[in-house]
mmCIF file of C-alpha atoms in Angstrom:
data_model
loop_
_atom_site.group_PDB
_atom_site.id
_atom_site.type_symbol
_atom_site.label_atom_id
_atom_site.label_comp_id
_atom_site.label_asym_id
_atom_site.label_seq_id
_atom_site.Cartn_x
_atom_site.Cartn_y
_atom_site.Cartn_z
ATOM 1 C CA MET A 1 -0.028 -0.030 0.038
ATOM 2 C CA LYS A 2 1.296 3.451 -0.946
ATOM 3 C CA ILE A 3 -0.107 6.737 0.528
ATOM 4 C CA PHE A 4 0.130 9.950 -1.453
ATOM 5 C CA ASP A 5 -0.286 13.184 0.460
ATOM 6 C CA ILE A 6 -2.054 15.432 -1.993
ATOM 7 C CA SER A 7 -2.603 18.436 0.307
ATOM 8 C CA MET A 8 -1.045 21.825 0.393
ATOM 9 C CA LYS A 9 1.016 22.791 3.445
ATOM 10 C CA VAL A 10 -0.559 25.812 5.293
ATOM 11 C CA SER A 11 1.688 28.706 5.906
ATOM 12 C CA HIS A 12 1.793 32.494 5.590
ATOM 13 C CA ASP A 13 3.781 32.257 2.353
ATOM 14 C CA MET A 14 1.716 29.581 0.680
ATOM 15 C CA PRO A 15 -0.124 30.292 -2.630
ATOM 16 C CA VAL A 16 -3.566 32.008 -2.051
ATOM 17 C CA TYR A 17 -6.291 32.969 -4.505
ATOM 18 C CA LYS A 18 -5.031 35.766 -6.777
ATOM 19 C CA GLY A 19 -2.266 36.378 -4.320
ATOM 20 C CA LYS A 20 -4.444 38.534 -2.108
ATOM 21 C CA ALA A 21 -2.797 39.549 1.145
ATOM 22 C CA SER A 22 -6.119 39.315 3.030
ATOM 23 C CA LYS A 23 -6.301 35.603 2.222
ATOM 24 C CA ARG A 24 -2.924 34.690 3.723
ATOM 25 C CA PRO A 25 -3.203 32.534 6.851
ATOM 26 C CA VAL A 26 -1.844 33.964 10.014
ATOM 27 C CA LEU A 27 -0.204 31.637 12.592
ATOM 28 C CA LYS A 28 0.393 33.227 15.994
ATOM 29 C CA ILE A 29 2.104 31.841 18.993
ATOM 30 C CA GLU A 30 -0.135 32.442 21.905
ATOM 31 C CA SER A 31 2.035 30.526 24.529
ATOM 32 C CA ASP A 32 5.488 29.111 24.500
ATOM 33 C CA PHE A 33 7.799 27.649 27.097
ATOM 34 C CA SER A 34 9.110 31.025 28.113
ATOM 35 C CA THR A 35 5.566 32.180 29.185
ATOM 36 C CA GLY A 36 3.932 28.906 30.374
ATOM 37 C CA ALA A 37 4.020 25.163 30.709
ATOM 38 C CA ALA A 38 2.597 24.491 27.115
ATOM 39 C CA TYR A 39 3.115 25.589 23.502
ATOM 40 C CA GLU A 40 -0.047 26.806 21.872
ATOM 41 C CA THR A 41 -0.782 28.575 18.564
ATOM 42 C CA ARG A 42 -3.679 30.347 16.919
ATOM 43 C CA LEU A 43 -4.461 29.831 13.203
ATOM 44 C CA GLU A 44 -6.554 32.514 11.394
ATOM 45 C CA MET A 45 -7.415 31.741 7.710
ATOM 46 C CA ASN A 46 -10.086 31.794 5.157
ATOM 47 C CA MET A 47 -12.079 28.413 4.866
ATOM 48 C CA HIS A 48 -10.995 28.332 1.189
ATOM 49 C CA THR A 49 -7.278 28.345 1.969
ATOM 50 C CA GLY A 50 -5.170 25.525 0.393
ATOM 51 C CA THR A 51 -6.812 22.138 0.131
ATOM 52 C CA HIS A 52 -10.474 22.403 1.014
ATOM 53 C CA ILE A 53 -14.035 21.326 0.153
ATOM 54 C CA ASP A 54 -16.683 23.734 -1.193
ATOM 55 C CA MET A 55 -20.256 23.037 -0.184
ATOM 56 C CA PRO A 56 -23.465 24.460 -1.833
ATOM 57 C CA LEU A 57 -23.752 27.350 0.583
ATOM 58 C CA HIS A 58 -20.530 28.901 -1.080
ATOM 59 C CA PHE A 59 -22.667 29.973 -4.079
ATOM 60 C CA LEU A 60 -26.227 28.912 -3.478
ATOM 61 C CA LYS A 61 -28.425 30.705 -0.958
ATOM 62 C CA ASN A 62 -29.662 28.367 1.833
ATOM 63 C CA GLY A 63 -27.306 25.617 0.402
ATOM 64 C CA ARG A 64 -26.036 22.760 2.358
ATOM 65 C CA THR A 65 -23.039 23.263 4.789
ATOM 66 C CA ILE A 66 -19.953 21.243 5.621
ATOM 67 C CA ASP A 67 -21.406 19.601 8.778
ATOM 68 C CA THR A 68 -24.068 17.913 6.614
ATOM 69 C CA LEU A 69 -21.547 16.281 4.305
ATOM 70 C CA GLU A 70 -21.777 12.427 4.169
ATOM 71 C CA LEU A 71 -18.260 11.057 4.754
ATOM 72 C CA ASP A 72 -18.808 8.141 2.306
ATOM 73 C CA LYS A 73 -18.721 10.802 -0.470
ATOM 74 C CA VAL A 74 -15.153 11.830 0.418
ATOM 75 C CA VAL A 75 -13.727 8.541 1.674
ATOM 76 C CA THR A 76 -14.254 6.590 -1.530
ATOM 77 C CA ARG A 77 -12.782 5.123 -4.705
ATOM 78 C CA CYS A 78 -11.677 7.850 -7.150
ATOM 79 C CA LYS A 79 -10.148 8.218 -10.624
ATOM 80 C CA VAL A 80 -7.219 10.570 -11.370
ATOM 81 C CA PHE A 81 -7.242 11.941 -14.937
ATOM 82 C CA ASP A 82 -4.220 13.616 -16.554
ATOM 83 C CA PHE A 83 -4.889 16.888 -18.360
ATOM 84 C CA LYS A 84 -1.416 18.268 -18.582
ATOM 85 C CA GLU A 85 -2.063 19.067 -22.216
ATOM 86 C CA ALA A 86 -4.792 21.530 -21.340
ATOM 87 C CA GLU A 87 -3.297 25.047 -21.860
ATOM 88 C CA ASP A 88 -6.082 27.247 -20.314
ATOM 89 C CA ARG A 89 -9.068 25.310 -19.234
ATOM 90 C CA ILE A 90 -10.585 21.782 -19.140
ATOM 91 C CA THR A 91 -13.663 21.550 -21.416
ATOM 92 C CA GLN A 92 -16.234 19.035 -22.355
ATOM 93 C CA GLU A 93 -14.008 17.970 -25.213
ATOM 94 C CA HIS A 94 -11.132 17.053 -22.844
ATOM 95 C CA LEU A 95 -13.422 15.082 -20.513
ATOM 96 C CA GLN A 96 -15.166 13.095 -23.275
ATOM 97 C CA GLU A 97 -11.836 11.294 -23.890
ATOM 98 C CA LYS A 98 -11.817 9.781 -20.301
ATOM 99 C CA ASP A 99 -13.675 6.880 -18.751
ATOM 100 C CA ILE A 100 -16.023 8.719 -16.464
ATOM 101 C CA GLU A 101 -18.907 6.820 -15.083
ATOM 102 C CA ASP A 102 -22.021 7.430 -12.901
ATOM 103 C CA GLY A 103 -20.973 7.675 -9.200
ATOM 104 C CA ASP A 104 -17.333 8.453 -9.854
ATOM 105 C CA PHE A 105 -15.288 10.863 -7.784
ATOM 106 C CA ILE A 106 -12.680 12.262 -10.197
ATOM 107 C CA LEU A 107 -9.468 14.305 -9.750
ATOM 108 C CA LEU A 108 -8.175 16.568 -12.531
ATOM 109 C CA LYS A 109 -4.410 16.654 -12.794
ATOM 110 C CA THR A 110 -3.112 19.697 -14.787
ATOM 111 C CA ARG A 111 -0.006 21.781 -15.321
ATOM 112 C CA ASN A 112 -0.939 23.504 -12.036
ATOM 113 C CA SER A 113 0.767 20.819 -10.171
ATOM 114 C CA TYR A 114 4.097 21.477 -11.944
ATOM 115 C CA LEU A 115 4.183 25.290 -12.544
ATOM 116 C CA ASP A 116 4.166 28.251 -10.247
ATOM 117 C CA ILE A 117 0.782 29.604 -11.696
ATOM 118 C CA LEU A 118 -1.605 28.986 -8.778
ATOM 119 C CA GLU A 119 -1.924 32.733 -7.964
ATOM 120 C CA LYS A 120 -2.136 33.635 -11.648
ATOM 121 C CA GLU A 121 -3.738 32.165 -14.736
ATOM 122 C CA PHE A 122 -4.216 28.672 -13.343
ATOM 123 C CA ILE A 123 -5.860 25.905 -15.446
ATOM 124 C CA TYR A 124 -9.547 25.445 -14.504
ATOM 125 C CA LEU A 125 -12.760 23.589 -15.370
ATOM 126 C CA ASP A 126 -15.046 25.654 -17.496
ATOM 127 C CA LYS A 127 -18.923 25.562 -17.539
ATOM 128 C CA THR A 128 -18.998 23.127 -20.446
ATOM 129 C CA GLY A 129 -16.964 20.609 -18.522
ATOM 130 C CA ALA A 130 -19.116 21.133 -15.431
ATOM 131 C CA ASP A 131 -22.256 20.574 -17.449
ATOM 132 C CA TYR A 132 -20.677 17.279 -18.938
ATOM 133 C CA LEU A 133 -19.759 16.071 -15.505
ATOM 134 C CA LYS A 134 -23.250 16.766 -14.178
ATOM 135 C CA GLY A 135 -24.718 14.695 -16.943
ATOM 136 C CA LYS A 136 -22.377 11.870 -16.151
ATOM 137 C CA GLY A 137 -23.656 11.692 -12.593
ATOM 138 C CA ILE A 138 -20.404 11.931 -10.764
ATOM 139 C CA ILE A 139 -20.408 12.466 -6.897
ATOM 140 C CA GLY A 140 -17.304 14.636 -6.673
ATOM 141 C CA VAL A 141 -14.569 16.497 -8.576
ATOM 142 C CA GLY A 142 -11.135 17.689 -7.414
ATOM 143 C CA ILE A 143 -8.602 19.942 -9.062
ATOM 144 C CA ASP A 144 -4.977 21.007 -8.483
ATOM 145 C CA SER A 145 -5.837 24.738 -8.530
ATOM 146 C CA LEU A 146 -6.906 27.216 -5.800
ATOM 147 C CA GLY A 147 -10.411 27.358 -7.344
ATOM 148 C CA ILE A 148 -12.211 25.045 -9.761
ATOM 149 C CA GLU A 149 -12.888 28.041 -11.987
ATOM 150 C CA ARG A 150 -11.701 31.560 -12.897
ATOM 151 C CA SER A 151 -12.663 34.269 -15.477
ATOM 152 C CA GLN A 152 -16.371 33.198 -15.379
ATOM 153 C CA PRO A 153 -18.243 36.297 -13.961
ATOM 154 C CA GLU A 154 -21.374 34.279 -13.241
ATOM 155 C CA HIS A 155 -19.464 31.439 -11.508
ATOM 156 C CA GLU A 156 -21.233 28.876 -13.644
ATOM 157 C CA THR A 157 -18.881 25.968 -12.847
ATOM 158 C CA HIS A 158 -19.415 26.271 -9.164
ATOM 159 C CA LYS A 159 -23.195 26.779 -9.549
ATOM 160 C CA ILE A 160 -23.638 23.820 -11.964
ATOM 161 C CA LEU A 161 -21.687 21.413 -9.743
ATOM 162 C CA LEU A 162 -22.936 22.558 -6.379
ATOM 163 C CA GLY A 163 -26.493 22.744 -7.673
ATOM 164 C CA ALA A 164 -26.292 19.034 -8.700
ATOM 165 C CA GLY A 165 -24.904 18.021 -5.206
ATOM 166 C CA ILE A 166 -21.421 17.343 -6.564
ATOM 167 C CA ILE A 167 -18.607 17.780 -4.121
ATOM 168 C CA ILE A 168 -15.842 20.236 -5.065
ATOM 169 C CA LEU A 169 -12.321 19.531 -3.720
ATOM 170 C CA GLU A 170 -9.812 22.273 -4.481
ATOM 171 C CA GLY A 171 -6.101 22.954 -3.786
ATOM 172 C CA LEU A 172 -4.746 19.506 -4.599
ATOM 173 C CA ARG A 173 -1.097 18.691 -5.307
ATOM 174 C CA LEU A 174 -0.948 15.834 -7.884
ATOM 175 C CA LYS A 175 2.527 16.033 -9.279
ATOM 176 C CA ASP A 176 3.583 12.597 -7.976
ATOM 177 C CA VAL A 177 0.368 10.889 -8.770
ATOM 178 C CA ASP A 178 -0.126 8.879 -11.981
ATOM 179 C CA GLU A 179 -3.387 8.644 -13.838
ATOM 180 C CA GLY A 180 -5.383 5.705 -12.398
ATOM 181 C CA GLU A 181 -7.715 4.562 -9.678
ATOM 182 C CA TYR A 182 -7.131 5.097 -6.027
ATOM 183 C CA ILE A 183 -8.882 5.291 -2.580
ATOM 184 C CA LEU A 184 -9.447 8.889 -1.680
ATOM 185 C CA TYR A 185 -9.603 10.124 1.982
ATOM 186 C CA ALA A 186 -10.622 13.749 1.993
ATOM 187 C CA ALA A 187 -12.635 14.222 5.218
ATOM 188 C CA PRO A 188 -12.998 17.938 6.181
ATOM 189 C CA ILE A 189 -12.991 19.416 9.718
ATOM 190 C CA ASN A 190 -16.547 19.514 11.013
ATOM 191 C CA VAL A 191 -17.540 23.155 11.313
ATOM 192 C CA ALA A 192 -21.157 23.923 12.049
ATOM 193 C CA GLY A 193 -22.846 26.080 9.401
ATOM 194 C CA ALA A 194 -19.701 26.647 7.260
ATOM 195 C CA GLU A 195 -19.803 26.732 3.401
ATOM 196 C CA ALA A 196 -16.300 25.113 3.128
ATOM 197 C CA ALA A 197 -13.596 23.569 5.324
ATOM 198 C CA PRO A 198 -9.878 22.551 5.142
ATOM 199 C CA VAL A 199 -8.990 18.997 4.223
ATOM 200 C CA ARG A 200 -5.912 16.866 4.673
ATOM 201 C CA ALA A 201 -6.437 14.897 1.460
ATOM 202 C CA VAL A 202 -4.582 11.623 0.664
ATOM 203 C CA LEU A 203 -4.779 9.006 -1.980
ATOM 204 C CA ILE A 204 -4.187 5.290 -1.268
ATOM 205 C CA ASP A 205 -2.880 3.051 -3.991
ATOM 206 C CA ASN A 206 -3.727 -0.562 -3.255
#
């Protein structure tokens, strides 16, 4: 058995969406051994930092929250698909070439995992791809970018997927993972009423 850690490491200097300073996590030491008997820190960060799951409330009013997520949707078999040839976005045409079936959880591996472009013009899934995946009946989709879409003013990709109850897993690191089938473990922290939550995502190769 081989385990791949496909999560981003959280730090102040990590890549954040569009490089916005306001989105950088802050880790503060509240107590150390010079001030007390224990070492304690406080972490302040946006729920959409690094590797995380989006829930419907992120873009849909009155949508479901992270504490209602069924864990069998994020601890499950999954398929990794390689789209390194995609230069700007993943479309329906790209996806039609892959073996995607009803009930699949799929991960999209792109040039994002190799290049320093996460805060810039990262590869994303466009609305045609989202519509295609909705039609295929998948349960979840992950991608190696800080957001599953960009440059779509109406946020169609998020709305199509979340409206269909499809889990969105963002901020993956897939450089060392080959295309194929794995076991995905991507359970988020259980935060009441939140539209998203951080994840320590791993793939298990049996």
